[in-house]
């Protein structure tokens, strides 16, 4: 992970006041320093791989988990934190196979290894835990995390749900690869990110093994469970794995085949599709209401429309492969995905990009909408407000009109290529736009990204 501001929660555990020496190491920071979500993420180490073994009973809601985390110390470390909600019970923690002491403090699992971990050292942590995961409610009132449905789980984790079902370094700046081994009753299917590598059926239970080999932020991980119809096919050069709630089979007819045309079009504009497989999880979850760009395999609460499909697939480049550095940069996800919806509608001949822009721009100058500058929606309750999506998309269109067709798409391709599997912020996007276009764009970005009020054209 990248180091952010060394902002630490003052309310955090206090130590006996013996000054730490290099010999003892020092504690890793209890969060990543993102002002929107104090406590989220941790410092002092970088997680590289999560091997999650999960056993779930949809009837009782009981989860039993073993999380094996491979990490590397980024400082001399006396202890470190993982994020996990306090309602899940931790049975044991080991570091490199040796029992480690641990305490709980809110959503922090504080681990003290038996010995100091020197800077740069690789280590592995195994956490055994169980309990009944429950979702959390986000600052905007939406459900987030392990959300139970009538037949399983709708597992959507943006921005803070990952801590509701597995321990980890849950800020998006610490990406890692994943392997999910999920056991459910054979009447259910467990779907996760990446490639399905094994399905093993034994005495009424089925284990699904999913491998996610490209780096992924925790909020993009999913283990969704239900009575899904699973389809795994090679179509147009893509491995398309879809899971559809049987209630939605008719609505989702032909869904696998709808993916390649969208991905081909976006590849021609943004550069190669960044992942080894694609697909969708279509669940019946009207009480959740929102879709999520879970990596490789977006999660939908209903059968997706063409524009929702385009939106979530565009996120695979913008959001998933290239991920913001701080939550306030969320327009780099939502503005881009909204703009891609406009591009796809234009390609289909449904509506031109200009018409989409004009409709969004037609909001009256005194509309509340214009009070939120694109580059910072003003707090976690506004992460998914209209200005993030629509003003974000309009910002890109304004850029396109200023720098011209060729430079604009060169900027988008460079953004996807230069930050592939990484994190980048708004300042980096501005710098890139100026470099690629060779133009000074301060005035444009200032009006569209940083100032409240309706920018003039
Ligand atoms: N990123 C999702 C999308 O635009 C929206 C997630 C909303 N999450 C939430 N907790 N309200 O597709
Ligand atoms: Zn989105």
mmCIF file with all atom_site columns, C-alpha atoms in Angstrom, residues 186-357:
data_model
loop_
_atom_site.group_PDB
_atom_site.id
_atom_site.type_symbol
_atom_site.label_atom_id
_atom_site.label_alt_id
_atom_site.label_comp_id
_atom_site.label_asym_id
_atom_site.label_entity_id
_atom_site.label_seq_id
_atom_site.pdbx_PDB_ins_code
_atom_site.Cartn_x
_atom_site.Cartn_y
_atom_site.Cartn_z
_atom_site.occupancy
_atom_site.B_iso_or_equiv
_atom_site.pdbx_formal_charge
_atom_site.auth_seq_id
_atom_site.auth_comp_id
_atom_site.auth_asym_id
_atom_site.auth_atom_id
_atom_site.pdbx_PDB_model_num
ATOM 1   C CA . UNK A 1 186 ? -25.164 -28.023 -2.476  1.00 0.00 ? 186 UNK A CA 1
ATOM 2   C CA . UNK A 1 187 ? -28.522 -26.286 -3.001  1.00 0.00 ? 187 UNK A CA 1
ATOM 3   C CA . UNK A 1 188 ? -26.531 -23.018 -3.226  1.00 0.00 ? 188 UNK A CA 1
ATOM 4   C CA . UNK A 1 189 ? -23.780 -21.584 -5.401  1.00 0.00 ? 189 UNK A CA 1
ATOM 5   C CA . UNK A 1 190 ? -20.942 -19.379 -4.105  1.00 0.00 ? 190 UNK A CA 1
ATOM 6   C CA . UNK A 1 191 ? -19.599 -16.860 -6.606  1.00 0.00 ? 191 UNK A CA 1
ATOM 7   C CA . UNK A 1 192 ? -16.491 -14.744 -6.168  1.00 0.00 ? 192 UNK A CA 1
ATOM 8   C CA . UNK A 1 193 ? -14.043 -12.737 -8.255  1.00 0.00 ? 193 UNK A CA 1
ATOM 9   C CA . UNK A 1 194 ? -11.764 -14.117 -10.914 1.00 0.00 ? 194 UNK A CA 1
ATOM 10  C CA . UNK A 1 195 ? -11.647 -17.615 -12.306 1.00 0.00 ? 195 UNK A CA 1
ATOM 11  C CA . UNK A 1 196 ? -13.570 -20.626 -11.070 1.00 0.00 ? 196 UNK A CA 1
ATOM 12  C CA . UNK A 1 197 ? -10.831 -23.232 -10.668 1.00 0.00 ? 197 UNK A CA 1
ATOM 13  C CA . UNK A 1 198 ? -12.590 -26.089 -8.868  1.00 0.00 ? 198 UNK A CA 1
ATOM 14  C CA . UNK A 1 199 ? -15.992 -27.290 -7.713  1.00 0.00 ? 199 UNK A CA 1
ATOM 15  C CA . UNK A 1 200 ? -15.976 -30.160 -5.249  1.00 0.00 ? 200 UNK A CA 1
ATOM 16  C CA . UNK A 1 201 ? -19.156 -31.804 -4.032  1.00 0.00 ? 201 UNK A CA 1
ATOM 17  C CA . UNK A 1 202 ? -19.083 -33.871 -0.866  1.00 0.00 ? 202 UNK A CA 1
ATOM 18  C CA . UNK A 1 203 ? -21.885 -35.109 1.394   1.00 0.00 ? 203 UNK A CA 1
ATOM 19  C CA . UNK A 1 204 ? -24.433 -32.473 0.539   1.00 0.00 ? 204 UNK A CA 1
ATOM 20  C CA . UNK A 1 205 ? -22.008 -29.557 0.494   1.00 0.00 ? 205 UNK A CA 1
ATOM 21  C CA . UNK A 1 206 ? -20.180 -27.979 -2.400  1.00 0.00 ? 206 UNK A CA 1
ATOM 22  C CA . UNK A 1 207 ? -16.877 -26.138 -2.303  1.00 0.00 ? 207 UNK A CA 1
ATOM 23  C CA . UNK A 1 208 ? -16.231 -23.481 -4.929  1.00 0.00 ? 208 UNK A CA 1
ATOM 24  C CA . UNK A 1 209 ? -12.653 -22.330 -5.466  1.00 0.00 ? 209 UNK A CA 1
ATOM 25  C CA . UNK A 1 210 ? -12.110 -18.957 -7.119  1.00 0.00 ? 210 UNK A CA 1
ATOM 26  C CA . UNK A 1 211 ? -8.769  -17.479 -8.029  1.00 0.00 ? 211 UNK A CA 1
ATOM 27  C CA . UNK A 1 212 ? -8.310  -13.769 -8.449  1.00 0.00 ? 212 UNK A CA 1
ATOM 28  C CA . UNK A 1 213 ? -4.815  -13.271 -9.806  1.00 0.00 ? 213 UNK A CA 1
ATOM 29  C CA . UNK A 1 214 ? -4.833  -9.548  -10.560 1.00 0.00 ? 214 UNK A CA 1
ATOM 30  C CA . UNK A 1 215 ? -4.420  -7.131  -7.621  1.00 0.00 ? 215 UNK A CA 1
ATOM 31  C CA . UNK A 1 216 ? -7.729  -6.095  -6.090  1.00 0.00 ? 216 UNK A CA 1
ATOM 32  C CA . UNK A 1 217 ? -8.888  -3.557  -3.513  1.00 0.00 ? 217 UNK A CA 1
ATOM 33  C CA . UNK A 1 218 ? -10.889 -5.102  -0.668  1.00 0.00 ? 218 UNK A CA 1
ATOM 34  C CA . UNK A 1 219 ? -14.079 -3.186  -1.455  1.00 0.00 ? 219 UNK A CA 1
ATOM 35  C CA . UNK A 1 220 ? -14.167 -4.912  -4.858  1.00 0.00 ? 220 UNK A CA 1
ATOM 36  C CA . UNK A 1 221 ? -14.026 -8.444  -3.467  1.00 0.00 ? 221 UNK A CA 1
ATOM 37  C CA . UNK A 1 222 ? -17.261 -10.423 -3.298  1.00 0.00 ? 222 UNK A CA 1
ATOM 38  C CA . UNK A 1 223 ? -18.455 -13.807 -2.137  1.00 0.00 ? 223 UNK A CA 1
ATOM 39  C CA . UNK A 1 224 ? -22.111 -13.851 -3.115  1.00 0.00 ? 224 UNK A CA 1
ATOM 40  C CA . UNK A 1 225 ? -24.260 -16.850 -2.367  1.00 0.00 ? 225 UNK A CA 1
ATOM 41  C CA . UNK A 1 226 ? -27.643 -17.963 -3.666  1.00 0.00 ? 226 UNK A CA 1
ATOM 42  C CA . UNK A 1 227 ? -29.595 -20.472 -5.718  1.00 0.00 ? 227 UNK A CA 1
ATOM 43  C CA . UNK A 1 228 ? -27.812 -19.206 -8.808  1.00 0.00 ? 228 UNK A CA 1
ATOM 44  C CA . UNK A 1 229 ? -27.779 -20.642 -12.311 1.00 0.00 ? 229 UNK A CA 1
ATOM 45  C CA . UNK A 1 230 ? -24.096 -20.689 -13.172 1.00 0.00 ? 230 UNK A CA 1
ATOM 46  C CA . UNK A 1 231 ? -22.810 -20.324 -16.716 1.00 0.00 ? 231 UNK A CA 1
ATOM 47  C CA . UNK A 1 232 ? -19.119 -20.478 -17.668 1.00 0.00 ? 232 UNK A CA 1
ATOM 48  C CA . UNK A 1 233 ? -18.404 -19.921 -21.345 1.00 0.00 ? 233 UNK A CA 1
ATOM 49  C CA . UNK A 1 234 ? -15.745 -18.643 -23.748 1.00 0.00 ? 234 UNK A CA 1
ATOM 50  C CA . UNK A 1 235 ? -17.377 -15.975 -25.867 1.00 0.00 ? 235 UNK A CA 1
ATOM 51  C CA . UNK A 1 236 ? -15.550 -13.720 -28.292 1.00 0.00 ? 236 UNK A CA 1
ATOM 52  C CA . UNK A 1 237 ? -12.208 -14.297 -26.572 1.00 0.00 ? 237 UNK A CA 1
ATOM 53  C CA . UNK A 1 238 ? -13.470 -13.669 -23.031 1.00 0.00 ? 238 UNK A CA 1
ATOM 54  C CA . UNK A 1 239 ? -14.178 -16.119 -20.248 1.00 0.00 ? 239 UNK A CA 1
ATOM 55  C CA . UNK A 1 240 ? -17.667 -15.037 -19.191 1.00 0.00 ? 240 UNK A CA 1
ATOM 56  C CA . UNK A 1 241 ? -18.938 -16.469 -15.912 1.00 0.00 ? 241 UNK A CA 1
ATOM 57  C CA . UNK A 1 242 ? -22.441 -15.438 -14.911 1.00 0.00 ? 242 UNK A CA 1
ATOM 58  C CA . UNK A 1 243 ? -24.559 -16.399 -11.920 1.00 0.00 ? 243 UNK A CA 1
ATOM 59  C CA . UNK A 1 244 ? -28.246 -15.591 -12.174 1.00 0.00 ? 244 UNK A CA 1
ATOM 60  C CA . UNK A 1 245 ? -31.001 -15.891 -9.598  1.00 0.00 ? 245 UNK A CA 1
ATOM 61  C CA . UNK A 1 246 ? -33.569 -18.247 -11.190 1.00 0.00 ? 246 UNK A CA 1
ATOM 62  C CA . UNK A 1 247 ? -36.314 -15.677 -10.507 1.00 0.00 ? 247 UNK A CA 1
ATOM 63  C CA . UNK A 1 248 ? -34.510 -13.404 -12.982 1.00 0.00 ? 248 UNK A CA 1
ATOM 64  C CA . UNK A 1 249 ? -33.673 -16.014 -15.616 1.00 0.00 ? 249 UNK A CA 1
ATOM 65  C CA . UNK A 1 250 ? -36.067 -14.561 -18.176 1.00 0.00 ? 250 UNK A CA 1
ATOM 66  C CA . UNK A 1 251 ? -34.917 -10.959 -17.617 1.00 0.00 ? 251 UNK A CA 1
ATOM 67  C CA . UNK A 1 252 ? -31.268 -11.985 -17.845 1.00 0.00 ? 252 UNK A CA 1
ATOM 68  C CA . UNK A 1 253 ? -31.640 -14.139 -20.954 1.00 0.00 ? 253 UNK A CA 1
ATOM 69  C CA . UNK A 1 254 ? -28.626 -13.734 -23.250 1.00 0.00 ? 254 UNK A CA 1
ATOM 70  C CA . UNK A 1 255 ? -26.611 -11.904 -20.585 1.00 0.00 ? 255 UNK A CA 1
ATOM 71  C CA . UNK A 1 256 ? -23.267 -13.689 -21.238 1.00 0.00 ? 256 UNK A CA 1
ATOM 72  C CA . UNK A 1 257 ? -23.396 -12.739 -24.924 1.00 0.00 ? 257 UNK A CA 1
ATOM 73  C CA . UNK A 1 258 ? -24.032 -9.096  -24.071 1.00 0.00 ? 258 UNK A CA 1
ATOM 74  C CA . UNK A 1 259 ? -20.576 -8.740  -22.460 1.00 0.00 ? 259 UNK A CA 1
ATOM 75  C CA . UNK A 1 260 ? -18.101 -9.050  -25.371 1.00 0.00 ? 260 UNK A CA 1
ATOM 76  C CA . UNK A 1 261 ? -19.513 -6.208  -27.504 1.00 0.00 ? 261 UNK A CA 1
ATOM 77  C CA . UNK A 1 262 ? -19.305 -3.768  -24.593 1.00 0.00 ? 262 UNK A CA 1
ATOM 78  C CA . UNK A 1 263 ? -15.823 -4.953  -23.584 1.00 0.00 ? 263 UNK A CA 1
ATOM 79  C CA . UNK A 1 264 ? -14.598 -4.815  -27.184 1.00 0.00 ? 264 UNK A CA 1
ATOM 80  C CA . UNK A 1 265 ? -15.831 -1.271  -27.599 1.00 0.00 ? 265 UNK A CA 1
ATOM 81  C CA . UNK A 1 266 ? -14.318 -0.106  -24.315 1.00 0.00 ? 266 UNK A CA 1
ATOM 82  C CA . UNK A 1 267 ? -11.034 -1.889  -25.162 1.00 0.00 ? 267 UNK A CA 1
ATOM 83  C CA . UNK A 1 268 ? -10.879 0.052   -28.412 1.00 0.00 ? 268 UNK A CA 1
ATOM 84  C CA . UNK A 1 269 ? -11.247 3.297   -26.448 1.00 0.00 ? 269 UNK A CA 1
ATOM 85  C CA . UNK A 1 270 ? -9.496  2.632   -23.117 1.00 0.00 ? 270 UNK A CA 1
ATOM 86  C CA . UNK A 1 271 ? -6.957  -0.104  -23.952 1.00 0.00 ? 271 UNK A CA 1
ATOM 87  C CA . UNK A 1 272 ? -7.041  -3.865  -23.302 1.00 0.00 ? 272 UNK A CA 1
ATOM 88  C CA . UNK A 1 273 ? -9.527  -5.318  -20.800 1.00 0.00 ? 273 UNK A CA 1
ATOM 89  C CA . UNK A 1 274 ? -7.394  -5.690  -17.658 1.00 0.00 ? 274 UNK A CA 1
ATOM 90  C CA . UNK A 1 275 ? -8.671  -8.998  -16.223 1.00 0.00 ? 275 UNK A CA 1
ATOM 91  C CA . UNK A 1 276 ? -8.580  -12.701 -17.058 1.00 0.00 ? 276 UNK A CA 1
ATOM 92  C CA . UNK A 1 277 ? -12.332 -13.218 -16.901 1.00 0.00 ? 277 UNK A CA 1
ATOM 93  C CA . UNK A 1 278 ? -15.561 -11.260 -16.808 1.00 0.00 ? 278 UNK A CA 1
ATOM 94  C CA . UNK A 1 279 ? -19.229 -11.867 -16.077 1.00 0.00 ? 279 UNK A CA 1
ATOM 95  C CA . UNK A 1 280 ? -22.001 -10.913 -13.712 1.00 0.00 ? 280 UNK A CA 1
ATOM 96  C CA . UNK A 1 281 ? -23.780 -11.876 -10.521 1.00 0.00 ? 281 UNK A CA 1
ATOM 97  C CA . UNK A 1 282 ? -27.472 -11.123 -10.915 1.00 0.00 ? 282 UNK A CA 1
ATOM 98  C CA . UNK A 1 283 ? -29.349 -11.446 -7.652  1.00 0.00 ? 283 UNK A CA 1
ATOM 99  C CA . UNK A 1 284 ? -32.840 -10.528 -6.579  1.00 0.00 ? 284 UNK A CA 1
ATOM 100 C CA . UNK A 1 285 ? -32.042 -7.822  -4.000  1.00 0.00 ? 285 UNK A CA 1
ATOM 101 C CA . UNK A 1 286 ? -34.533 -4.967  -4.320  1.00 0.00 ? 286 UNK A CA 1
ATOM 102 C CA . UNK A 1 287 ? -33.887 -4.024  -0.675  1.00 0.00 ? 287 UNK A CA 1
ATOM 103 C CA . UNK A 1 288 ? -30.248 -3.249  -1.541  1.00 0.00 ? 288 UNK A CA 1
ATOM 104 C CA . UNK A 1 289 ? -31.038 -1.416  -4.740  1.00 0.00 ? 289 UNK A CA 1
ATOM 105 C CA . UNK A 1 290 ? -27.565 -0.658  -6.019  1.00 0.00 ? 290 UNK A CA 1
ATOM 106 C CA . UNK A 1 291 ? -25.139 -2.507  -8.276  1.00 0.00 ? 291 UNK A CA 1
ATOM 107 C CA . UNK A 1 292 ? -21.402 -2.737  -7.673  1.00 0.00 ? 292 UNK A CA 1
ATOM 108 C CA . UNK A 1 293 ? -18.386 -3.118  -9.943  1.00 0.00 ? 293 UNK A CA 1
ATOM 109 C CA . UNK A 1 294 ? -17.007 -6.129  -8.033  1.00 0.00 ? 294 UNK A CA 1
ATOM 110 C CA . UNK A 1 295 ? -13.773 -6.966  -9.819  1.00 0.00 ? 295 UNK A CA 1
ATOM 111 C CA . UNK A 1 296 ? -14.148 -9.117  -12.948 1.00 0.00 ? 296 UNK A CA 1
ATOM 112 C CA . UNK A 1 297 ? -17.773 -9.881  -12.078 1.00 0.00 ? 297 UNK A CA 1
ATOM 113 C CA . UNK A 1 298 ? -20.131 -6.999  -11.212 1.00 0.00 ? 298 UNK A CA 1
ATOM 114 C CA . UNK A 1 299 ? -22.966 -7.573  -8.801  1.00 0.00 ? 299 UNK A CA 1
ATOM 115 C CA . UNK A 1 300 ? -26.500 -6.488  -9.797  1.00 0.00 ? 300 UNK A CA 1
ATOM 116 C CA . UNK A 1 301 ? -29.633 -6.358  -7.623  1.00 0.00 ? 301 UNK A CA 1
ATOM 117 C CA . UNK A 1 302 ? -31.764 -7.062  -10.732 1.00 0.00 ? 302 UNK A CA 1
ATOM 118 C CA . UNK A 1 303 ? -31.111 -7.927  -14.386 1.00 0.00 ? 303 UNK A CA 1
ATOM 119 C CA . UNK A 1 304 ? -28.981 -5.050  -15.695 1.00 0.00 ? 304 UNK A CA 1
ATOM 120 C CA . UNK A 1 305 ? -30.131 -2.625  -18.347 1.00 0.00 ? 305 UNK A CA 1
ATOM 121 C CA . UNK A 1 306 ? -27.708 -1.905  -21.175 1.00 0.00 ? 306 UNK A CA 1
ATOM 122 C CA . UNK A 1 307 ? -26.545 1.313   -19.510 1.00 0.00 ? 307 UNK A CA 1
ATOM 123 C CA . UNK A 1 308 ? -26.019 -0.314  -16.095 1.00 0.00 ? 308 UNK A CA 1
ATOM 124 C CA . UNK A 1 309 ? -24.057 -3.122  -17.746 1.00 0.00 ? 309 UNK A CA 1
ATOM 125 C CA . UNK A 1 310 ? -21.876 -0.560  -19.548 1.00 0.00 ? 310 UNK A CA 1
ATOM 126 C CA . UNK A 1 311 ? -21.414 1.406   -16.313 1.00 0.00 ? 311 UNK A CA 1
ATOM 127 C CA . UNK A 1 312 ? -20.186 -1.557  -14.265 1.00 0.00 ? 312 UNK A CA 1
ATOM 128 C CA . UNK A 1 313 ? -17.993 -2.905  -17.082 1.00 0.00 ? 313 UNK A CA 1
ATOM 129 C CA . UNK A 1 314 ? -16.362 0.508   -17.588 1.00 0.00 ? 314 UNK A CA 1
ATOM 130 C CA . UNK A 1 315 ? -15.496 0.451   -13.875 1.00 0.00 ? 315 UNK A CA 1
ATOM 131 C CA . UNK A 1 316 ? -13.238 -2.527  -14.589 1.00 0.00 ? 316 UNK A CA 1
ATOM 132 C CA . UNK A 1 317 ? -10.807 -0.031  -16.124 1.00 0.00 ? 317 UNK A CA 1
ATOM 133 C CA . UNK A 1 318 ? -11.789 2.971   -13.994 1.00 0.00 ? 318 UNK A CA 1
ATOM 134 C CA . UNK A 1 319 ? -12.220 2.031   -10.351 1.00 0.00 ? 319 UNK A CA 1
ATOM 135 C CA . UNK A 1 320 ? -10.993 -1.545  -10.372 1.00 0.00 ? 320 UNK A CA 1
ATOM 136 C CA . UNK A 1 321 ? -7.740  -1.599  -12.341 1.00 0.00 ? 321 UNK A CA 1
ATOM 137 C CA . UNK A 1 322 ? -7.051  2.098   -11.657 1.00 0.00 ? 322 UNK A CA 1
ATOM 138 C CA . UNK A 1 323 ? -8.327  2.891   -8.176  1.00 0.00 ? 323 UNK A CA 1
ATOM 139 C CA . UNK A 1 324 ? -8.436  6.232   -6.348  1.00 0.00 ? 324 UNK A CA 1
ATOM 140 C CA . UNK A 1 325 ? -6.036  7.014   -3.538  1.00 0.00 ? 325 UNK A CA 1
ATOM 141 C CA . UNK A 1 326 ? -8.566  8.644   -1.233  1.00 0.00 ? 326 UNK A CA 1
ATOM 142 C CA . UNK A 1 327 ? -12.350 8.306   -1.107  1.00 0.00 ? 327 UNK A CA 1
ATOM 143 C CA . UNK A 1 328 ? -12.840 11.950  -1.985  1.00 0.00 ? 328 UNK A CA 1
ATOM 144 C CA . UNK A 1 329 ? -11.442 11.152  -5.478  1.00 0.00 ? 329 UNK A CA 1
ATOM 145 C CA . UNK A 1 330 ? -14.484 8.955   -6.148  1.00 0.00 ? 330 UNK A CA 1
ATOM 146 C CA . UNK A 1 331 ? -15.401 10.930  -9.296  1.00 0.00 ? 331 UNK A CA 1
ATOM 147 C CA . UNK A 1 332 ? -12.441 9.124   -10.938 1.00 0.00 ? 332 UNK A CA 1
ATOM 148 C CA . UNK A 1 333 ? -14.655 6.029   -10.652 1.00 0.00 ? 333 UNK A CA 1
ATOM 149 C CA . UNK A 1 334 ? -18.190 7.275   -11.017 1.00 0.00 ? 334 UNK A CA 1
ATOM 150 C CA . UNK A 1 335 ? -17.659 10.175  -13.415 1.00 0.00 ? 335 UNK A CA 1
ATOM 151 C CA . UNK A 1 336 ? -15.693 7.919   -15.761 1.00 0.00 ? 336 UNK A CA 1
ATOM 152 C CA . UNK A 1 337 ? -18.226 5.062   -15.596 1.00 0.00 ? 337 UNK A CA 1
ATOM 153 C CA . UNK A 1 338 ? -21.066 7.489   -16.247 1.00 0.00 ? 338 UNK A CA 1
ATOM 154 C CA . UNK A 1 339 ? -19.210 8.945   -19.203 1.00 0.00 ? 339 UNK A CA 1
ATOM 155 C CA . UNK A 1 340 ? -18.735 5.393   -20.517 1.00 0.00 ? 340 UNK A CA 1
ATOM 156 C CA . UNK A 1 341 ? -22.515 4.891   -20.303 1.00 0.00 ? 341 UNK A CA 1
ATOM 157 C CA . UNK A 1 342 ? -22.870 7.956   -22.531 1.00 0.00 ? 342 UNK A CA 1
ATOM 158 C CA . UNK A 1 343 ? -20.276 6.551   -24.936 1.00 0.00 ? 343 UNK A CA 1
ATOM 159 C CA . UNK A 1 344 ? -22.039 3.189   -25.132 1.00 0.00 ? 344 UNK A CA 1
ATOM 160 C CA . UNK A 1 345 ? -25.460 4.774   -25.746 1.00 0.00 ? 345 UNK A CA 1
ATOM 161 C CA . UNK A 1 346 ? -23.889 6.835   -28.521 1.00 0.00 ? 346 UNK A CA 1
ATOM 162 C CA . UNK A 1 347 ? -22.295 3.719   -30.040 1.00 0.00 ? 347 UNK A CA 1
ATOM 163 C CA . UNK A 1 348 ? -25.667 1.927   -29.929 1.00 0.00 ? 348 UNK A CA 1
ATOM 164 C CA . UNK A 1 349 ? -27.300 4.910   -31.606 1.00 0.00 ? 349 UNK A CA 1
ATOM 165 C CA . UNK A 1 350 ? -29.654 5.471   -28.672 1.00 0.00 ? 350 UNK A CA 1
ATOM 166 C CA . UNK A 1 351 ? -28.391 8.919   -27.715 1.00 0.00 ? 351 UNK A CA 1
ATOM 167 C CA . UNK A 1 352 ? -25.360 11.000  -28.566 1.00 0.00 ? 352 UNK A CA 1
ATOM 168 C CA . UNK A 1 353 ? -22.801 11.863  -25.893 1.00 0.00 ? 353 UNK A CA 1
ATOM 169 C CA . UNK A 1 354 ? -23.543 15.512  -26.591 1.00 0.00 ? 354 UNK A CA 1
ATOM 170 C CA . UNK A 1 355 ? -27.257 14.959  -25.902 1.00 0.00 ? 355 UNK A CA 1
ATOM 171 C CA . UNK A 1 356 ? -26.398 13.224  -22.591 1.00 0.00 ? 356 UNK A CA 1
ATOM 172 C CA . UNK A 1 357 ? -24.139 16.121  -21.663 1.00 0.00 ? 357 UNK A CA 1
#
